[in-house]
XYZ file of C-alpha atoms in Angstrom:
318
model
C -31.073 170.202 216.313
C -31.082 172.559 213.803
C -27.890 173.710 212.176
C -26.812 176.428 210.156
C -23.913 176.712 208.193
C -22.819 180.494 207.808
C -20.497 180.333 204.640
C -17.777 183.490 204.109
C -15.308 185.799 204.893
C -14.035 187.813 208.119
C -12.207 190.741 208.083
C -10.398 192.737 210.473
C -12.371 195.983 211.487
C -10.514 199.689 211.675
C -13.677 201.774 213.097
C -12.510 205.729 213.055
C -13.325 207.539 216.551
C -16.270 210.052 215.967
C -15.444 213.591 214.419
C -11.781 211.748 213.439
C -9.255 212.704 211.461
C -6.635 211.497 209.230
C -3.802 210.098 211.940
C -6.911 210.386 214.785
C -7.721 207.566 216.570
C -9.680 203.980 215.075
C -10.810 201.380 217.539
C -10.283 197.973 216.106
C -12.593 194.878 215.743
C -13.367 192.278 213.856
C -16.043 191.495 210.939
C -18.422 190.480 207.871
C -21.384 190.245 206.928
C -21.726 186.430 206.643
C -19.808 186.409 210.147
C -22.108 189.184 211.649
C -25.414 187.116 210.306
C -23.750 184.318 211.790
C -23.406 186.253 215.813
C -27.295 187.008 215.031
C -28.689 184.180 214.668
C -26.391 182.217 217.204
C -27.988 185.107 220.077
C -30.886 183.804 218.707
C -30.788 180.783 219.694
C -29.642 178.957 216.691
C -27.238 175.781 215.969
C -24.473 177.347 213.882
C -21.442 176.287 212.014
C -19.169 179.709 210.564
C -16.880 178.527 206.925
C -13.845 180.376 206.210
C -10.246 180.358 205.977
C -8.052 182.092 208.226
C -3.756 182.638 208.854
C -2.601 181.358 212.307
C -1.135 184.310 213.254
C -2.594 186.561 216.422
C -5.889 188.199 215.285
C -7.084 185.102 213.306
C -6.368 182.757 216.849
C -8.384 186.128 218.415
C -10.877 185.265 216.234
C -11.910 182.518 216.794
C -11.759 182.682 220.559
C -14.445 185.281 219.631
C -16.534 183.456 217.334
C -16.313 180.387 219.894
C -17.547 183.072 222.521
C -20.405 184.398 221.058
C -21.107 179.691 220.511
C -20.681 180.036 216.772
C -19.089 176.211 215.988
C -15.498 177.258 214.537
C -14.253 172.921 213.507
C -14.457 173.850 209.770
C -12.604 177.239 209.955
C -9.417 176.333 207.925
C -5.993 177.941 208.592
C -3.635 178.920 206.810
C -0.045 179.039 207.734
C 1.713 182.454 206.840
C -1.557 183.765 205.521
C -3.172 186.510 207.633
C -6.564 188.036 207.072
C -8.111 191.406 204.888
C -8.500 194.258 206.709
C -11.217 196.481 205.764
C -12.083 200.497 207.281
C -14.573 201.469 208.371
C -15.604 205.460 208.399
C -19.384 206.871 209.274
C -20.763 210.557 208.197
C -23.287 212.598 210.785
C -26.929 210.470 209.519
C -25.300 207.064 210.157
C -24.073 205.102 206.496
C -20.648 204.446 206.110
C -18.369 203.834 203.992
C -15.944 201.249 203.697
C -12.277 200.916 202.162
C -10.847 196.678 201.631
C -7.690 195.110 202.223
C -8.246 191.987 201.237
C -6.114 190.912 197.835
C -4.363 188.283 199.362
C -6.535 187.874 202.586
C -6.664 183.914 203.170
C -10.690 182.935 203.113
C -9.984 183.651 198.633
C -8.042 180.139 199.233
C -11.417 178.767 200.911
C -12.332 176.284 197.855
C -8.733 175.667 196.590
C -7.226 173.548 199.951
C -6.184 170.016 200.433
C -9.687 169.406 203.106
C -11.795 171.586 200.485
C -13.950 168.459 199.529
C -14.743 167.259 202.718
C -15.618 170.589 203.978
C -18.247 170.717 200.307
C -19.456 166.933 201.764
C -19.968 168.436 205.176
C -22.501 170.670 203.933
C -25.367 168.270 203.442
C -25.562 167.647 207.005
C -27.025 170.603 207.220
C -29.904 172.374 207.412
C -29.694 175.575 205.726
C -26.597 176.384 204.284
C -26.298 180.418 204.097
C -23.884 183.380 202.180
C -23.894 186.112 200.368
C -22.820 188.444 197.574
C -19.037 189.031 198.539
C -18.621 184.950 199.419
C -19.025 184.015 196.138
C -16.613 187.487 194.708
C -14.242 187.009 197.038
C -13.699 183.017 195.124
C -12.325 182.730 191.817
C -14.247 181.181 188.979
C -13.794 177.234 189.463
C -14.043 177.865 192.750
C -17.617 179.577 192.428
C -19.122 176.299 190.178
C -17.585 174.079 193.276
C -19.170 175.641 195.976
C -22.628 176.102 193.275
C -22.083 172.149 192.416
C -22.067 171.559 196.138
C -24.965 172.906 197.150
C -27.037 171.051 195.414
C -26.261 168.139 195.659
C -26.939 169.307 199.479
C -30.430 170.092 198.181
C -30.679 167.072 196.776
C -30.586 165.047 201.071
C -32.745 167.933 202.068
C -30.547 171.182 203.061
C -31.971 174.028 202.288
C -29.738 177.010 200.682
C -30.506 180.540 201.710
C -28.990 183.143 199.451
C -28.382 187.056 200.265
C -27.840 189.403 197.479
C -25.160 191.907 199.385
C -24.036 193.537 196.483
C -20.942 195.773 196.207
C -19.271 196.486 192.959
C -15.672 197.169 193.537
C -15.737 193.373 194.761
C -16.499 191.584 190.672
C -14.010 192.267 187.687
C -17.641 193.072 185.790
C -20.973 193.535 186.058
C -22.076 190.899 183.229
C -20.037 187.918 185.484
C -22.163 188.927 188.171
C -25.271 188.885 186.502
C -24.314 185.808 185.095
C -23.588 184.316 189.786
C -26.799 185.924 190.899
C -28.189 184.286 187.579
C -26.981 181.109 189.249
C -27.258 181.584 193.038
C -31.172 183.013 192.087
C -32.257 179.048 190.582
C -30.386 176.972 193.741
C -31.104 179.236 196.427
C -34.912 178.367 198.830
C -34.668 181.652 200.127
C -33.300 184.958 197.700
C -32.870 187.935 200.595
C -32.211 190.680 198.641
C -32.542 194.586 198.594
C -32.651 197.194 195.913
C -29.948 198.842 197.326
C -28.128 195.701 195.771
C -29.776 194.704 192.966
C -30.696 198.433 191.279
C -26.748 198.949 190.255
C -27.520 195.139 188.752
C -30.331 196.006 186.969
C -30.737 199.752 186.731
C -33.581 200.873 185.637
C -35.912 197.978 186.934
C -38.426 198.971 189.007
C -39.984 196.577 191.858
C -42.186 194.069 189.882
C -39.606 193.652 187.695
C -36.756 192.904 190.028
C -38.674 190.616 191.621
C -39.315 189.018 188.230
C -35.545 188.129 187.972
C -35.471 186.165 191.105
C -36.500 181.769 190.293
C -36.004 181.148 194.357
C -39.669 179.699 195.868
C -39.559 182.229 198.831
C -37.760 185.504 198.498
C -37.725 188.964 200.450
C -36.891 192.390 199.193
C -36.058 194.938 201.048
C -36.538 198.506 199.698
C -35.477 201.888 200.356
C -38.113 203.268 202.484
C -38.249 201.242 206.193
C -40.409 198.319 204.410
C -40.008 194.987 202.498
C -41.741 192.685 199.842
C -41.945 189.150 200.553
C -42.814 186.875 198.293
C -43.480 183.119 198.996
C -45.944 180.452 198.385
C -48.605 182.153 200.533
C -48.771 184.897 198.011
C -46.604 188.676 197.109
C -47.097 191.703 200.446
C -46.403 193.871 201.827
C -44.021 194.137 205.074
C -43.206 197.870 206.740
C -40.811 198.557 209.668
C -42.228 199.379 213.041
C -41.331 203.249 213.996
C -37.652 203.089 215.299
C -37.036 202.908 219.322
C -34.067 205.856 218.907
C -32.585 207.582 215.866
C -30.042 206.571 213.514
C -25.936 205.862 214.710
C -24.896 202.867 212.518
C -26.603 201.428 209.486
C -23.394 198.821 209.239
C -25.008 195.218 209.754
C -28.529 196.048 209.434
C -29.220 193.938 206.660
C -27.144 191.558 207.477
C -29.291 191.621 211.530
C -32.526 190.956 209.116
C -30.926 188.132 207.583
C -30.219 186.224 211.289
C -33.994 187.263 212.367
C -35.696 186.362 209.430
C -33.927 182.967 209.231
C -34.553 181.837 213.018
C -37.902 183.164 212.552
C -38.949 180.969 209.571
C -36.445 178.018 211.636
C -38.658 178.500 213.956
C -42.069 177.453 212.482
C -43.295 181.399 211.655
C -45.057 182.375 207.727
C -42.570 184.140 205.712
C -44.857 187.822 206.575
C -44.178 187.322 210.406
C -39.984 186.166 210.036
C -40.310 189.895 207.987
C -41.630 191.611 210.989
C -38.842 189.685 213.121
C -36.212 190.618 210.812
C -37.506 194.536 210.953
C -37.313 194.561 214.376
C -33.794 192.994 215.157
C -32.913 195.677 211.946
C -34.134 198.270 214.164
C -32.304 198.131 216.580
C -29.138 197.666 215.188
C -28.570 201.085 213.444
C -29.326 202.537 216.519
C -25.937 201.224 218.349
C -22.632 201.995 216.765
C -20.864 199.139 215.233
C -21.538 195.517 213.353
C -22.577 194.056 216.296
C -24.844 195.578 219.186
C -24.323 194.688 223.406
C -25.906 191.365 224.375
C -28.141 193.719 226.608
C -28.874 195.406 223.527
C -31.247 191.760 221.678
C -34.722 192.272 221.469
C -36.321 189.531 223.584
C -36.299 186.285 222.691
C -39.980 184.448 221.401
C -40.245 180.937 221.938
C -40.226 179.594 217.926
C -42.851 177.556 217.202
C -41.016 173.636 217.047
C -39.006 173.646 213.809
C -40.613 171.630 210.545
C -39.345 168.443 209.364
C -36.132 168.519 207.223
C -36.976 167.621 203.870
C -35.708 167.654 200.051
C -36.538 171.494 199.322
C -39.158 171.574 195.704
């Protein structure tokens, strides 16, 4: 059985009701980029564990119960006494574009690399076929924690684990752009698959065109999502553009468009699909997700599953 680990942070989500005003109604849920991807991977039939840290509070209990209900493994979720998960609020405009407000400075997930069990957790990464994390995951860790995690990923790759890195960039999560560029460079050098977008990379590398952005990513397999409904895929088979099909409905909310694309792409690749075919799967799922409010769409709205090819045998990365 193919096994995947997703590492990151999940937070309490407050979403403003349509047309809501300050002091109006908000719905409460939870979300986070790597958790959203984990949910969609699980729904696509991938065995996945989520690796994070939460508090010992009732909201953290609720999160774990919700993840388990989605089929996500929680054995590597650390519970920290007296801590709480982070919190974010979403405002969405009439075009479906969202604005986030975060309260996460003391969130439990920030201590994930500083726990008594951290070393055992890092050693467990070598038991997975694929480890997925994002730039947001790295941004919440201190420098020594990032280095510890990257070192563990390099060790795991020597034993056959593949590493997928999502460039989900939020400037407010980094002390300055130089540090962010250095961290991204290290991730690019280590990753087997990079899931990037021009939206993420433009603030980091201003003025660079698509060709230059791709050239700056040393990973052997790269997907660069464009501002228009298309992406560029670069792999051993060459470089080509893959355009998305027309959306089935009007855009309601773009939250988790990238997260769902990543899930469908990785699920397809794990199932034996070529990168171009996997990119089409990513476009299809993301195109459905943006037609519903919130990060996680109803189960009934999920596109029909395609019969996967037999997964490739596990071997050390080149």
